[in-house]
Amino acid sequence: MTDPAEPAPPAPDTPGSAPSRAAAVTATPAFAQLVRSRNRFAVPAAALGFGAYLLVIVLSGFTPVLNGKAAGQLSWTFVLTALIFPLVWLLCGLYTRRAARWDELADRAIAESGVEARATAPTAEKGL
C-alpha cells in the first residue's frame, strides 16, 4: 500500500510527466514545416474566399455598380455571385491536393518524434 502523503505518479500524457505524444510531435522540424505550409495556403485562400463574398455584398448592397443587366434578365450581381461557386470548387480542389502533402509531413513528424503512431479509426482487421 502507498503512503497517502506521497503523490501518485502522473499518468503518461499529463502535464508534469515525460513529454506527451503531442509535445514530442510538435517539437519536430517536420511539424514546423507542416504548420508553415498549411498556413501559407490557408491564410490567402481564406482571405480570397472571404474577400469574394464581401465584394459581392458591398458592390450589390451599397453601390449601383452591379445594378445593370448582364445578359437578358440576369443582373451583374447574379453573375458575380455565380462566379463564387467555381472559386470555392477551385479552392477545395487545391486544398485536397495540398492535404495529401500535409499528410506526408504529419507522418514524417510522427516518425521523427519517435512516438508510436496510433490508428485514428477502427479497422476491419479488428472486427469493427
PDB file of C-alpha atoms in Angstrom:
ATOM      1  CA  MET A   1       0.000   0.000   0.000  1.00  0.00           C
ATOM      2  CA  THR A   2       1.257   3.504  -0.795  1.00  0.00           C
ATOM      3  CA  ASP A   3       1.696   6.341   1.630  1.00  0.00           C
ATOM      4  CA  PRO A   4      -1.282   8.771   1.369  1.00  0.00           C
ATOM      5  CA  ALA A   5       1.083  11.735   1.734  1.00  0.00           C
ATOM      6  CA  GLU A   6       3.073  10.622  -1.312  1.00  0.00           C
ATOM      7  CA  PRO A   7       1.595  11.874  -4.594  1.00  0.00           C
ATOM      8  CA  ALA A   8       0.675   9.297  -7.176  1.00  0.00           C
ATOM      9  CA  PRO A   9       2.898   9.187 -10.258  1.00  0.00           C
ATOM     10  CA  PRO A  10       1.469  11.213 -13.151  1.00  0.00           C
ATOM     11  CA  ALA A  11      -0.317   9.470 -15.993  1.00  0.00           C
ATOM     12  CA  PRO A  12       1.742   9.113 -19.182  1.00  0.00           C
ATOM     13  CA  ASP A  13       0.149  12.018 -21.128  1.00  0.00           C
ATOM     14  CA  THR A  14      -0.438  14.529 -18.335  1.00  0.00           C
ATOM     15  CA  PRO A  15       1.458  17.727 -17.634  1.00  0.00           C
ATOM     16  CA  GLY A  16       4.453  17.133 -15.428  1.00  0.00           C
ATOM     17  CA  SER A  17       5.177  13.712 -16.896  1.00  0.00           C
ATOM     18  CA  ALA A  18       7.570  12.791 -19.639  1.00  0.00           C
ATOM     19  CA  PRO A  19       6.866  14.753 -22.829  1.00  0.00           C
ATOM     20  CA  SER A  20       3.459  13.876 -24.190  1.00  0.00           C
ATOM     21  CA  ARG A  21       2.948  12.481 -27.663  1.00  0.00           C
ATOM     22  CA  ALA A  22       1.693  15.857 -28.855  1.00  0.00           C
ATOM     23  CA  ALA A  23       4.662  17.727 -27.400  1.00  0.00           C
ATOM     24  CA  ALA A  24       7.088  15.273 -28.963  1.00  0.00           C
ATOM     25  CA  VAL A  25       5.485  15.587 -32.400  1.00  0.00           C
ATOM     26  CA  THR A  26       5.161  19.389 -32.310  1.00  0.00           C
ATOM     27  CA  ALA A  27       8.848  19.725 -31.454  1.00  0.00           C
ATOM     28  CA  THR A  28       9.971  18.170 -34.762  1.00  0.00           C
ATOM     29  CA  PRO A  29      11.167  20.169 -37.794  1.00  0.00           C
ATOM     30  CA  ALA A  30       8.667  18.306 -39.987  1.00  0.00           C
ATOM     31  CA  PHE A  31       5.792  19.593 -37.843  1.00  0.00           C
ATOM     32  CA  ALA A  32       7.073  23.169 -38.118  1.00  0.00           C
ATOM     33  CA  GLN A  33       7.262  22.718 -41.888  1.00  0.00           C
ATOM     34  CA  LEU A  34       3.706  21.325 -41.887  1.00  0.00           C
ATOM     35  CA  VAL A  35       2.349  24.332 -39.997  1.00  0.00           C
ATOM     36  CA  ARG A  36       4.192  26.813 -42.223  1.00  0.00           C
ATOM     37  CA  SER A  37       2.992  25.079 -45.384  1.00  0.00           C
ATOM     38  CA  ARG A  38      -0.599  24.843 -44.185  1.00  0.00           C
ATOM     39  CA  ASN A  39      -0.667  28.496 -43.113  1.00  0.00           C
ATOM     40  CA  ARG A  40       0.888  29.652 -46.407  1.00  0.00           C
ATOM     41  CA  PHE A  41      -2.109  28.099 -48.140  1.00  0.00           C
ATOM     42  CA  ALA A  42      -4.929  28.603 -45.637  1.00  0.00           C
ATOM     43  CA  VAL A  43      -4.477  32.301 -44.900  1.00  0.00           C
ATOM     44  CA  PRO A  44      -4.504  33.531 -48.536  1.00  0.00           C
ATOM     45  CA  ALA A  45      -7.246  31.048 -49.500  1.00  0.00           C
ATOM     46  CA  ALA A  46      -9.461  32.184 -46.631  1.00  0.00           C
ATOM     47  CA  ALA A  47      -8.772  35.840 -47.461  1.00  0.00           C
ATOM     48  CA  LEU A  48      -9.617  35.251 -51.125  1.00  0.00           C
ATOM     49  CA  GLY A  49     -12.861  33.421 -50.344  1.00  0.00           C
ATOM     50  CA  PHE A  50     -13.964  35.902 -47.689  1.00  0.00           C
ATOM     51  CA  GLY A  51     -12.938  38.814 -49.911  1.00  0.00           C
ATOM     52  CA  ALA A  52     -15.019  37.490 -52.805  1.00  0.00           C
ATOM     53  CA  TYR A  53     -18.111  37.172 -50.607  1.00  0.00           C
ATOM     54  CA  LEU A  54     -17.548  40.605 -49.097  1.00  0.00           C
ATOM     55  CA  LEU A  55     -17.016  42.149 -52.535  1.00  0.00           C
ATOM     56  CA  VAL A  56     -20.381  40.865 -53.766  1.00  0.00           C
ATOM     57  CA  ILE A  57     -22.156  42.120 -50.650  1.00  0.00           C
ATOM     58  CA  VAL A  58     -20.561  45.562 -50.759  1.00  0.00           C
ATOM     59  CA  LEU A  59     -20.929  46.071 -54.505  1.00  0.00           C
ATOM     60  CA  SER A  60     -24.508  44.849 -54.675  1.00  0.00           C
ATOM     61  CA  GLY A  61     -25.764  46.361 -51.440  1.00  0.00           C
ATOM     62  CA  PHE A  62     -24.027  49.721 -51.234  1.00  0.00           C
ATOM     63  CA  THR A  63     -23.214  50.755 -54.815  1.00  0.00           C
ATOM     64  CA  PRO A  64     -25.116  50.860 -58.108  1.00  0.00           C
ATOM     65  CA  VAL A  65     -22.214  49.137 -59.924  1.00  0.00           C
ATOM     66  CA  LEU A  66     -23.958  45.757 -60.306  1.00  0.00           C
ATOM     67  CA  ASN A  67     -27.483  47.025 -60.950  1.00  0.00           C
ATOM     68  CA  GLY A  68     -27.296  46.708 -64.727  1.00  0.00           C
ATOM     69  CA  LYS A  69     -28.315  43.695 -66.779  1.00  0.00           C
ATOM     70  CA  ALA A  70     -25.533  41.354 -67.856  1.00  0.00           C
ATOM     71  CA  ALA A  71     -27.496  39.207 -70.301  1.00  0.00           C
ATOM     72  CA  GLY A  72     -31.267  39.064 -70.652  1.00  0.00           C
ATOM     73  CA  GLN A  73     -32.799  39.145 -67.205  1.00  0.00           C
ATOM     74  CA  LEU A  74     -29.553  38.277 -65.395  1.00  0.00           C
ATOM     75  CA  SER A  75     -28.024  41.069 -63.361  1.00  0.00           C
ATOM     76  CA  TRP A  76     -24.319  41.535 -62.764  1.00  0.00           C
ATOM     77  CA  THR A  77     -24.940  40.662 -59.116  1.00  0.00           C
ATOM     78  CA  PHE A  78     -26.179  37.222 -60.140  1.00  0.00           C
ATOM     79  CA  VAL A  79     -23.208  36.708 -62.469  1.00  0.00           C
ATOM     80  CA  LEU A  80     -20.662  37.727 -59.830  1.00  0.00           C
ATOM     81  CA  THR A  81     -22.379  35.594 -57.197  1.00  0.00           C
ATOM     82  CA  ALA A  82     -22.432  32.611 -59.561  1.00  0.00           C
ATOM     83  CA  LEU A  83     -18.673  33.000 -60.097  1.00  0.00           C
ATOM     84  CA  ILE A  84     -18.107  32.372 -56.397  1.00  0.00           C
ATOM     85  CA  PHE A  85     -19.102  28.715 -56.859  1.00  0.00           C
ATOM     86  CA  PRO A  86     -16.223  27.879 -59.245  1.00  0.00           C
ATOM     87  CA  LEU A  87     -13.895  29.814 -56.934  1.00  0.00           C
ATOM     88  CA  VAL A  88     -14.949  27.663 -53.980  1.00  0.00           C
ATOM     89  CA  TRP A  89     -14.582  24.465 -56.050  1.00  0.00           C
ATOM     90  CA  LEU A  90     -11.108  25.576 -57.121  1.00  0.00           C
ATOM     91  CA  LEU A  91     -10.059  26.310 -53.546  1.00  0.00           C
ATOM     92  CA  CYS A  92     -11.439  22.943 -52.394  1.00  0.00           C
ATOM     93  CA  GLY A  93      -9.548  21.124 -55.159  1.00  0.00           C
ATOM     94  CA  LEU A  94      -6.315  22.912 -54.301  1.00  0.00           C
ATOM     95  CA  TYR A  95      -6.822  22.136 -50.620  1.00  0.00           C
ATOM     96  CA  THR A  96      -7.378  18.448 -51.374  1.00  0.00           C
ATOM     97  CA  ARG A  97      -4.189  18.242 -53.413  1.00  0.00           C
ATOM     98  CA  ARG A  98      -2.157  20.023 -50.754  1.00  0.00           C
ATOM     99  CA  ALA A  99      -3.659  17.941 -47.946  1.00  0.00           C
ATOM    100  CA  ALA A 100      -2.001  14.832 -49.392  1.00  0.00           C
ATOM    101  CA  ARG A 101       1.383  16.536 -48.932  1.00  0.00           C
ATOM    102  CA  TRP A 102       0.421  17.644 -45.437  1.00  0.00           C
ATOM    103  CA  ASP A 103      -0.438  14.051 -44.542  1.00  0.00           C
ATOM    104  CA  GLU A 104       3.077  13.033 -45.595  1.00  0.00           C
ATOM    105  CA  LEU A 105       4.566  15.794 -43.443  1.00  0.00           C
ATOM    106  CA  ALA A 106       2.413  14.722 -40.492  1.00  0.00           C
ATOM    107  CA  ASP A 107       3.576  11.130 -40.884  1.00  0.00           C
ATOM    108  CA  ARG A 108       7.179  12.333 -41.070  1.00  0.00           C
ATOM    109  CA  ALA A 109       6.711  14.425 -37.914  1.00  0.00           C
ATOM    110  CA  ILE A 110       5.384  11.372 -36.065  1.00  0.00           C
ATOM    111  CA  ALA A 111       8.294   9.269 -37.298  1.00  0.00           C
ATOM    112  CA  GLU A 112      10.844  11.946 -36.307  1.00  0.00           C
ATOM    113  CA  SER A 113       9.324  12.288 -32.844  1.00  0.00           C
ATOM    114  CA  GLY A 114       9.912   8.634 -32.035  1.00  0.00           C
ATOM    115  CA  VAL A 115       6.404   8.110 -30.695  1.00  0.00           C
ATOM    116  CA  GLU A 116       4.383   5.133 -31.771  1.00  0.00           C
ATOM    117  CA  ALA A 117       1.799   6.008 -34.413  1.00  0.00           C
ATOM    118  CA  ARG A 118      -1.764   5.226 -33.403  1.00  0.00           C
ATOM    119  CA  ALA A 119      -4.628   4.316 -35.656  1.00  0.00           C
ATOM    120  CA  THR A 120      -7.217   7.065 -35.727  1.00  0.00           C
ATOM    121  CA  ALA A 121     -10.169   4.884 -36.664  1.00  0.00           C
ATOM    122  CA  PRO A 122     -11.190   1.288 -36.156  1.00  0.00           C
ATOM    123  CA  THR A 123     -10.042  -1.032 -38.886  1.00  0.00           C
ATOM    124  CA  ALA A 124     -11.551  -4.117 -40.448  1.00  0.00           C
ATOM    125  CA  GLU A 125      -8.767  -6.294 -39.026  1.00  0.00           C
ATOM    126  CA  LYS A 126     -10.003  -5.509 -35.521  1.00  0.00           C
ATOM    127  CA  GLY A 127     -13.511  -6.600 -36.392  1.00  0.00           C
ATOM    128  CA  LEU A 128     -15.048  -3.126 -36.203  1.00  0.00           C
TER     129      LEU A 128
END
